[in-house]
Coordinates of C-alpha atoms and ligand atoms in Angstrom, one line a residue:
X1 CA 111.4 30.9 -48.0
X2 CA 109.4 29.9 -51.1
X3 CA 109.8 26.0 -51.6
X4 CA 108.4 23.8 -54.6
X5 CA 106.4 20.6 -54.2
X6 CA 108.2 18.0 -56.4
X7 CA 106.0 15.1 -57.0
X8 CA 108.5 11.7 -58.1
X9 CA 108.3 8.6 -59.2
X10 CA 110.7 6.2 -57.8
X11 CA 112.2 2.9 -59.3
X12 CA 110.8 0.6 -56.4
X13 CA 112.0 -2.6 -57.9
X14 CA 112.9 -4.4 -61.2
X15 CA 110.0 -4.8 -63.4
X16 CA 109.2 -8.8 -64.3
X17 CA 107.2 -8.3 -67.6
X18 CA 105.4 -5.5 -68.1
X19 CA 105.3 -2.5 -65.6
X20 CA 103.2 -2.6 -63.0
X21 CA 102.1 0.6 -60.0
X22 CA 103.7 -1.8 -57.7
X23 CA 106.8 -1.3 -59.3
X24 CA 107.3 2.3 -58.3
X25 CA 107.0 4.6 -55.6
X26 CA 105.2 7.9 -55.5
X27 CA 106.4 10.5 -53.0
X28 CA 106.3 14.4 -52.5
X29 CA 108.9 16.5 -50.9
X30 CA 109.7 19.9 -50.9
X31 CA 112.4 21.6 -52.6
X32 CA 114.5 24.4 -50.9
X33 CA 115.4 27.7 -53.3
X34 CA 118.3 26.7 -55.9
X35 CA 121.6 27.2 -54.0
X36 CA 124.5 29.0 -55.9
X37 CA 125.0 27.8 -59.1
X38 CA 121.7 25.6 -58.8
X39 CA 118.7 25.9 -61.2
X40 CA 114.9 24.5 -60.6
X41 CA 112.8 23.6 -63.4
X42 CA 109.2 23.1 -63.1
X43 CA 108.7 19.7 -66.0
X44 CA 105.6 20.9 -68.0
X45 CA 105.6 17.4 -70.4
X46 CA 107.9 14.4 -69.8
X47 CA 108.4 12.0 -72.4
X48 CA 107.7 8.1 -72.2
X49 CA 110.0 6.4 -74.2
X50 CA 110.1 2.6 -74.8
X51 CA 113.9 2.8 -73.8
X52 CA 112.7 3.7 -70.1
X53 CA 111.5 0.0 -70.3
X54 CA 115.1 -1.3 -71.0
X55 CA 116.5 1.1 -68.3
X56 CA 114.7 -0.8 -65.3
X57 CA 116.5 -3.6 -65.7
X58 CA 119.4 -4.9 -63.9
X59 CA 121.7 -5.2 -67.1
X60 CA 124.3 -3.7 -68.5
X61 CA 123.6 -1.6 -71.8
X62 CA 124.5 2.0 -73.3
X63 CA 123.6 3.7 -70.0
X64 CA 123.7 2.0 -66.7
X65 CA 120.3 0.8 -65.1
X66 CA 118.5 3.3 -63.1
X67 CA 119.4 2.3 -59.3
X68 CA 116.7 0.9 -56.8
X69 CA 115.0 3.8 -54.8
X70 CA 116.1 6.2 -57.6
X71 CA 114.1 8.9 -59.3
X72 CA 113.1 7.0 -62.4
X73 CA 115.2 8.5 -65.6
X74 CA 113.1 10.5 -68.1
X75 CA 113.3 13.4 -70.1
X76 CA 111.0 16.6 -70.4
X77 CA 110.4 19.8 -71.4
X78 CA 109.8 22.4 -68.4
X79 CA 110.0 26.3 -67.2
X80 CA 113.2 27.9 -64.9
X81 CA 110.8 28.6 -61.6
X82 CA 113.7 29.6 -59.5
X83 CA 117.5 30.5 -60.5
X84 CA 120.4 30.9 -58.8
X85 CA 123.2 30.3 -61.8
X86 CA 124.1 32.6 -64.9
X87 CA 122.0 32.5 -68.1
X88 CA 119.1 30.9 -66.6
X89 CA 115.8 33.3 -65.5
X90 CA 112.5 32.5 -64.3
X91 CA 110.4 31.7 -67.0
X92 CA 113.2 30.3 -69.3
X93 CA 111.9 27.3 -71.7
X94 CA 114.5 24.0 -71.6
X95 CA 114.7 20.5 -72.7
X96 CA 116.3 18.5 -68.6
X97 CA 117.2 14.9 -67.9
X98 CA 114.8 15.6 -65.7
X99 CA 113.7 12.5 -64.5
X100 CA 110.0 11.5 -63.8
X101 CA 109.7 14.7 -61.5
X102 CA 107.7 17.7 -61.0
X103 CA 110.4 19.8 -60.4
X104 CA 114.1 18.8 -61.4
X105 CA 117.2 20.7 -59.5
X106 CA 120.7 21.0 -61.6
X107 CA 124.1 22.5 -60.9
X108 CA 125.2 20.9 -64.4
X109 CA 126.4 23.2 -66.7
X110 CA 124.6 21.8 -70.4
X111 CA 122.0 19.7 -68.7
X112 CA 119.4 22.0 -69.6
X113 CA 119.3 23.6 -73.1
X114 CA 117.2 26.4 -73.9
X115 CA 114.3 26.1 -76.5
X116 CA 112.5 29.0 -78.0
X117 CA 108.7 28.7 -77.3
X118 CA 107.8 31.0 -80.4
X119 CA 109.9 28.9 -83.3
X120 CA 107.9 25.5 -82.8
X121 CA 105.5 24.0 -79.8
X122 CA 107.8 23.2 -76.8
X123 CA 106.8 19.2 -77.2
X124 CA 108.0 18.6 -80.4
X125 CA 111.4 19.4 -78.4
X126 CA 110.0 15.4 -77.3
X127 CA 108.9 14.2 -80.8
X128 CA 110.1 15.5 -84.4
X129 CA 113.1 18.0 -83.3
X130 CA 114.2 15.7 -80.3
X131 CA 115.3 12.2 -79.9
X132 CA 112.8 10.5 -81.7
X133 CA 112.8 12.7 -84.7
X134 CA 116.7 12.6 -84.6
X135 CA 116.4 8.9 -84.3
X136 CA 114.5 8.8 -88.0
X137 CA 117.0 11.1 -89.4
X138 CA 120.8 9.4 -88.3
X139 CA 119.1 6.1 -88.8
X140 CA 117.4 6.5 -92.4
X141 CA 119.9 8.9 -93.5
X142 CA 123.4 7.4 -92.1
X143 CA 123.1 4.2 -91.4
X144 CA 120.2 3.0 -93.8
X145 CA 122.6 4.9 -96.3
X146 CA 118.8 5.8 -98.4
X147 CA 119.3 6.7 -102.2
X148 CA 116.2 8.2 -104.5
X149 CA 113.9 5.7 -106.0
X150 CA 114.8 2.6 -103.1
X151 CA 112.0 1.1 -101.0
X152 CA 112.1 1.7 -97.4
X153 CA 110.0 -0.6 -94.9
X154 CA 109.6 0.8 -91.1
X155 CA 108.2 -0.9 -88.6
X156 CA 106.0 1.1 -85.8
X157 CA 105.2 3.0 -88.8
X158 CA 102.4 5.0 -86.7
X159 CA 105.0 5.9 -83.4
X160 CA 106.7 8.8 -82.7
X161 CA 110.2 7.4 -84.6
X162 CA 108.4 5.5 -87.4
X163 CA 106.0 8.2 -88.5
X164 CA 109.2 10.6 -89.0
X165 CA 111.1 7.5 -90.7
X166 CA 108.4 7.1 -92.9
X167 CA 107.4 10.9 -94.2
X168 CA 112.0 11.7 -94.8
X169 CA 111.6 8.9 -97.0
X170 CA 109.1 10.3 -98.7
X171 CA 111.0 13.8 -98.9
X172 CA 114.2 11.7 -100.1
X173 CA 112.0 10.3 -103.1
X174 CA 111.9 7.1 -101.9
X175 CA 108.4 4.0 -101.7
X176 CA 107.6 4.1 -98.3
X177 CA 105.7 1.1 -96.5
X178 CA 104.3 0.9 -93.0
X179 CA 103.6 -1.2 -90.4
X180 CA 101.5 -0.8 -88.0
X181 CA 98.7 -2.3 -85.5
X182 CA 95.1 -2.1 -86.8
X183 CA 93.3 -1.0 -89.8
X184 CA 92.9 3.3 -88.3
X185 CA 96.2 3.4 -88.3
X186 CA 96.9 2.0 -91.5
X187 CA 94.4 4.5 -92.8
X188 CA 96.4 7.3 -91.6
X189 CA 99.6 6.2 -92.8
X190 CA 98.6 6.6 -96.4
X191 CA 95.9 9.1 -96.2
X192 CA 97.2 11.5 -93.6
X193 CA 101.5 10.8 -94.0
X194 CA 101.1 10.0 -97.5
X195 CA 103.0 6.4 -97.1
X196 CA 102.4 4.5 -100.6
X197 CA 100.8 1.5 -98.6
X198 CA 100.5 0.3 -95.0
X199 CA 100.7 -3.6 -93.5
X200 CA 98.8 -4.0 -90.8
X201 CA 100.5 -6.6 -88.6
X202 CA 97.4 -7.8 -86.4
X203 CA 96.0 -8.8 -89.4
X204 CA 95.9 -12.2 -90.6
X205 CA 98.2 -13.0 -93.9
X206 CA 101.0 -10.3 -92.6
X207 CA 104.0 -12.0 -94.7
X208 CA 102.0 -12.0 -98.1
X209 CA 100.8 -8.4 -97.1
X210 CA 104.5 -7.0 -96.8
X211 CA 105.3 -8.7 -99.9
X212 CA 102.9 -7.0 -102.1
X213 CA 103.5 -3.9 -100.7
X214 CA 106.8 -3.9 -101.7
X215 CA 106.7 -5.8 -105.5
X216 CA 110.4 -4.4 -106.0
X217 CA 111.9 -5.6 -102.8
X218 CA 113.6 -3.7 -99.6
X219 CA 116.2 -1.7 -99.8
X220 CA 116.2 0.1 -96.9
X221 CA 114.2 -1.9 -93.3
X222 CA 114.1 0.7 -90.6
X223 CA 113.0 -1.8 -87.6
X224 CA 111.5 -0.5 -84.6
X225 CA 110.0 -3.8 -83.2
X226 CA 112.1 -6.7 -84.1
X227 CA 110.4 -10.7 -83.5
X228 CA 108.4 -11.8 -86.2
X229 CA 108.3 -8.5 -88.0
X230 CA 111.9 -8.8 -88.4
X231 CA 111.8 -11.6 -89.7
X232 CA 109.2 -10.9 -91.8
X233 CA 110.8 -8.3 -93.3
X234 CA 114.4 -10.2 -93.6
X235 CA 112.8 -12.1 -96.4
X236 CA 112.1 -9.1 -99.0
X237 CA 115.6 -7.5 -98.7
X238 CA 117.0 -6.5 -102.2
X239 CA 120.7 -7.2 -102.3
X240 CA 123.1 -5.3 -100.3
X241 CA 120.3 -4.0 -98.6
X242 CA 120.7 -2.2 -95.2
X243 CA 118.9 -2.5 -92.0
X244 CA 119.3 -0.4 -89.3
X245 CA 118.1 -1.8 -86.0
X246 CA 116.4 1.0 -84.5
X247 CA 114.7 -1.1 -81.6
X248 CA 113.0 -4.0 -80.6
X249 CA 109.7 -3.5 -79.0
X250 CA 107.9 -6.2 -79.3
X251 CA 110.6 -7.9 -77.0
X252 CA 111.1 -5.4 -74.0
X253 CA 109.0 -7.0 -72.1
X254 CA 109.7 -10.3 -73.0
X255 CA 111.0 -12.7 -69.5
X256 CA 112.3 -15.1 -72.2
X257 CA 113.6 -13.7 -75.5
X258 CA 112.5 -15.9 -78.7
X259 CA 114.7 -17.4 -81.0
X260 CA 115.2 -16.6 -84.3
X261 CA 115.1 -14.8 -86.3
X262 CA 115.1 -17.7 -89.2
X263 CA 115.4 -15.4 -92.6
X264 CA 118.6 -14.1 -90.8
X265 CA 120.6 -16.4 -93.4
X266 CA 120.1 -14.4 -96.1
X267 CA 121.9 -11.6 -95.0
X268 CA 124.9 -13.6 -96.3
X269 CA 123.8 -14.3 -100.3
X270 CA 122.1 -11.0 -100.1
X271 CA 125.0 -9.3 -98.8
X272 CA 123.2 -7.3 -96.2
X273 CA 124.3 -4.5 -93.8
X274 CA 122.4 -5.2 -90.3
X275 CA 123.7 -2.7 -88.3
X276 CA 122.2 -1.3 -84.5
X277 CA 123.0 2.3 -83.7
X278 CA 122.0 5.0 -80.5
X279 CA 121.1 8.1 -81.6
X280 CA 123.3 9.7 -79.0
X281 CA 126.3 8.8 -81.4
X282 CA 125.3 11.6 -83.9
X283 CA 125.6 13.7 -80.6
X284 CA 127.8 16.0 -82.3
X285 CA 125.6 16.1 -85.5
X286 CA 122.4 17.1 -84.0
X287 CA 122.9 20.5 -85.5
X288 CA 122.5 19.6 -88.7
X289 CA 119.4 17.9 -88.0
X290 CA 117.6 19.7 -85.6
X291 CA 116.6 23.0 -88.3
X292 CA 116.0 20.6 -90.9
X293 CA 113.3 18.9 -89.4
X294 CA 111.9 22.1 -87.9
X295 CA 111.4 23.4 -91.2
X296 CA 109.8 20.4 -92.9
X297 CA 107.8 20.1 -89.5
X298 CA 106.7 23.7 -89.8
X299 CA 105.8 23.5 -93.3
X300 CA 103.9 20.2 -92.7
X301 CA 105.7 18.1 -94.8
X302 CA 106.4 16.4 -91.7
X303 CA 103.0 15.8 -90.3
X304 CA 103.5 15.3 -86.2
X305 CA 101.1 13.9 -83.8
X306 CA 101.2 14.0 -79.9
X307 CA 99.1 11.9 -77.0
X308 CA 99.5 13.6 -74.0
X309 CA 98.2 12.0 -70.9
X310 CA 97.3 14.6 -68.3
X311 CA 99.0 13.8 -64.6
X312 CA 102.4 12.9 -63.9
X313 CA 100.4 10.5 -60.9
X314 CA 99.3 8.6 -64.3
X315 CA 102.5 7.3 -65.5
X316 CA 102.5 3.5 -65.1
X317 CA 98.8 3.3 -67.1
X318 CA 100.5 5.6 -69.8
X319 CA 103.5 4.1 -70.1
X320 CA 101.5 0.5 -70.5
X321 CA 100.3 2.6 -73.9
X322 CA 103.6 2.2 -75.5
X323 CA 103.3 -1.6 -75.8
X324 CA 99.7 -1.6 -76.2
X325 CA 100.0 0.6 -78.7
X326 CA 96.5 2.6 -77.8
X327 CA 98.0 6.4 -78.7
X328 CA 99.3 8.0 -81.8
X329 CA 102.6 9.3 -82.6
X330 CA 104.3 10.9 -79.8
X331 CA 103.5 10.0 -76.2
X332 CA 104.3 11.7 -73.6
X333 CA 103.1 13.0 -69.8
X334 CA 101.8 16.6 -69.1
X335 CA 102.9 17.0 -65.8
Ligands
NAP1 N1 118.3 3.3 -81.3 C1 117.9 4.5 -80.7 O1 118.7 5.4 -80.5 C2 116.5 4.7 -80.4 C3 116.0 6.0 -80.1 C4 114.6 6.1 -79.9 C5 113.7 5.0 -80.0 N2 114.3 3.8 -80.3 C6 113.4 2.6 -80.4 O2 112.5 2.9 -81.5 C7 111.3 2.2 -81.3 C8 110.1 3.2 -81.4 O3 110.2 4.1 -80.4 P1 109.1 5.3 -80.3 O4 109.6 6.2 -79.2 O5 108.9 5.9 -81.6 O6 107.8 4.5 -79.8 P2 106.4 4.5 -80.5 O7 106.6 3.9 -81.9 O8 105.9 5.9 -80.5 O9 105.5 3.6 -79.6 C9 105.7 2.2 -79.6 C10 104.8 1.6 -80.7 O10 105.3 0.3 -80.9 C11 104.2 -0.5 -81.4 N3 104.3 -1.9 -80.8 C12 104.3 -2.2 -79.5 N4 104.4 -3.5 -79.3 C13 104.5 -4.0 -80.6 C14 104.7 -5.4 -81.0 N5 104.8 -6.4 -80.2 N6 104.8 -5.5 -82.4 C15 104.8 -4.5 -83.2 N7 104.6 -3.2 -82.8 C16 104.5 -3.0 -81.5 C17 102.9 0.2 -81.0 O11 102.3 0.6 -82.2 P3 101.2 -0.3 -82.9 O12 99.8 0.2 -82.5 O13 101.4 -0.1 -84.4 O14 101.4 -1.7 -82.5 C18 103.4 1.4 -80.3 O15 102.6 2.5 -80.5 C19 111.4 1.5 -80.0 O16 111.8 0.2 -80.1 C20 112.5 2.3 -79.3 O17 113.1 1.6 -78.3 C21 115.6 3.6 -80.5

């Protein structure tokens, strides 16, 4: 009987601030041949989405926290090694819920959908054709309702949402400003995406900074990172403006949330549309997405950038690199 070695991280306890090993548990156990109906995939690259920070804990939210001694919840990219259900083979490429696992065993009929290895690289099934690059499109397009000619602002300009955020604006005809931690990254938001400028929020002076890079206002703030940027950015909408809450990084880790923010008055004279969404709404829509983006992705007017950090055993270090923000564009595992 051939078995598998799956290699797991468990959820160990809730997380007090930022992740720590300590958290988690690492274990190997062997997995028996898929039983009828079962598949097994071996993960090849697992994704490490800020989200997975806001799963840990014990709170209630648009999926329900992932339970103590659980395997932690993740999502990846892997091969069929063993099948035992119709329309999978060995070999087979698929996006799994996969967990943080080497190997991740299903019986669920649409928990694995196949992806073709020779129309784009299997990862940016994780980036700019998956959630993130779906993310940029329902938010800018649907709920930040952008028209030619408007000023868009995003925040975590140089992630794997922002950077998409930022370069459909620019195909949509819009000004595009960025945000984003340190002066390299800036750089490559207007010399490599082609944003028109770039704010970099370590810097000193950020406020004044956003505001000349946007001499005609906001129309459109895409926010990944809420607190002071936020704010910051509250204070240059254009009337009837929208905002579409994408996420609030700079927060996740947070043990006491801040108040604020203050410039949230002007939504009212300004007659602002704030609204959150979850990209799993446009659930039904990703169709009409998912080749668009392909094609702008193959034909590099959607420019896409990837850290992956080699060793599922390396997980809590990488994940720290979400919030520390030392990678660019997509991060993710290779397992
Ligand atoms: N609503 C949805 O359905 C949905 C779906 C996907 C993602 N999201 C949200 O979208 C946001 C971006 O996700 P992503 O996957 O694209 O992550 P990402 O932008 O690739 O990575 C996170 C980035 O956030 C920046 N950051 C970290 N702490 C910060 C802080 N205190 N202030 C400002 N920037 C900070 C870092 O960049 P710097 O080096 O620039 O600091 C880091 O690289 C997250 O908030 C996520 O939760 C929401």
């Amino acid at each position: 009987m051939t078995t598998h070695t799956n290699r797991r991280w468990l959820l160990a306890r809730r997380p007090k601030g930022p992740v720590t090993e300590e958290d988690f548990t690492f274990d190997t156990v062997e997995e028996d041949p898929p039983a009828e109906g079962e598949v097994l995939v071996a993960m090849r690259y697992i994704s490490l989405d800020p989200a997975m920070r806001g799963w840990m804990n014990d709170a209630p939210s648009y999926v329900p926290p992932v339970k103590l001694g659980a395997v932690m919840r993740a999502y990846g990219v892997g091969q069929v090694v063993a099948s035992n259900a119709p329309g999978f083979a060995e070999g087979d490429w698929v996006t799994a819920p996969s967990g943080l696992q080497s190997i991740y065993r299903t019986r669920r009929r649409g928990d694995l959908r196949k992806i073709d290895p020779e129309l784009c690289p299997t990862t940016w099934h994780l980036g700019v054709v998956g959630m993130p690059g779906l993310t940029a499109y329902f938010g800018l397009f649907d709920v930040g309702q952008l028209e030619e000619g408007e000023t868009v602002l995003v925040t975590g300009a140089a992630g794997a949402v922002g950077s998409v955020v930022g370069q459909l604006a620019g195909i949509a005809g819009a000004r595009v400003v960025g945000v984003a931690g340190g002066p390299d990254k800036c750089r490559f938001l207007t010399e490599t995406l082609g944003f028109d400028a770039a704010v970099d929020y370590k810097a000193d002076g950020v406020q004044e900074a956003l505001a000349a890079a946007c001499p005609d206002g906001i129309d459109v703030f895409f926010d990944n990172v809420g607190g002071p940027l936020l704010e910051a950015g509250l204070w240059l909408m254009n009337d009837h403006g929208r905002v579409p809450l994408c996420g609030a990084i700079s927060q996740y880790n947070a043990t006491a949330l801040p108040p604020g923010p203050r410039s949230l008055l002007l939504a009212i004279p300004r007659r602002l549309r704030i609204e959150g969404f979850i990209v799993m709404d446009y659930a039904e829509r990703y169709g009409e997405a998912v080749p668009r983006l392909a094609t702008w992705a193959r034909e590099g007017r959607i420019q896409t950038r990837e850290t992956i950090v080699p060793g599922l055993e390396n997980f809590p270090a990488a994940f720290a690199r979400l919030f520390s923000g030392d990678k660019l564009g997509k991060l993710m595992l290779g397992v």
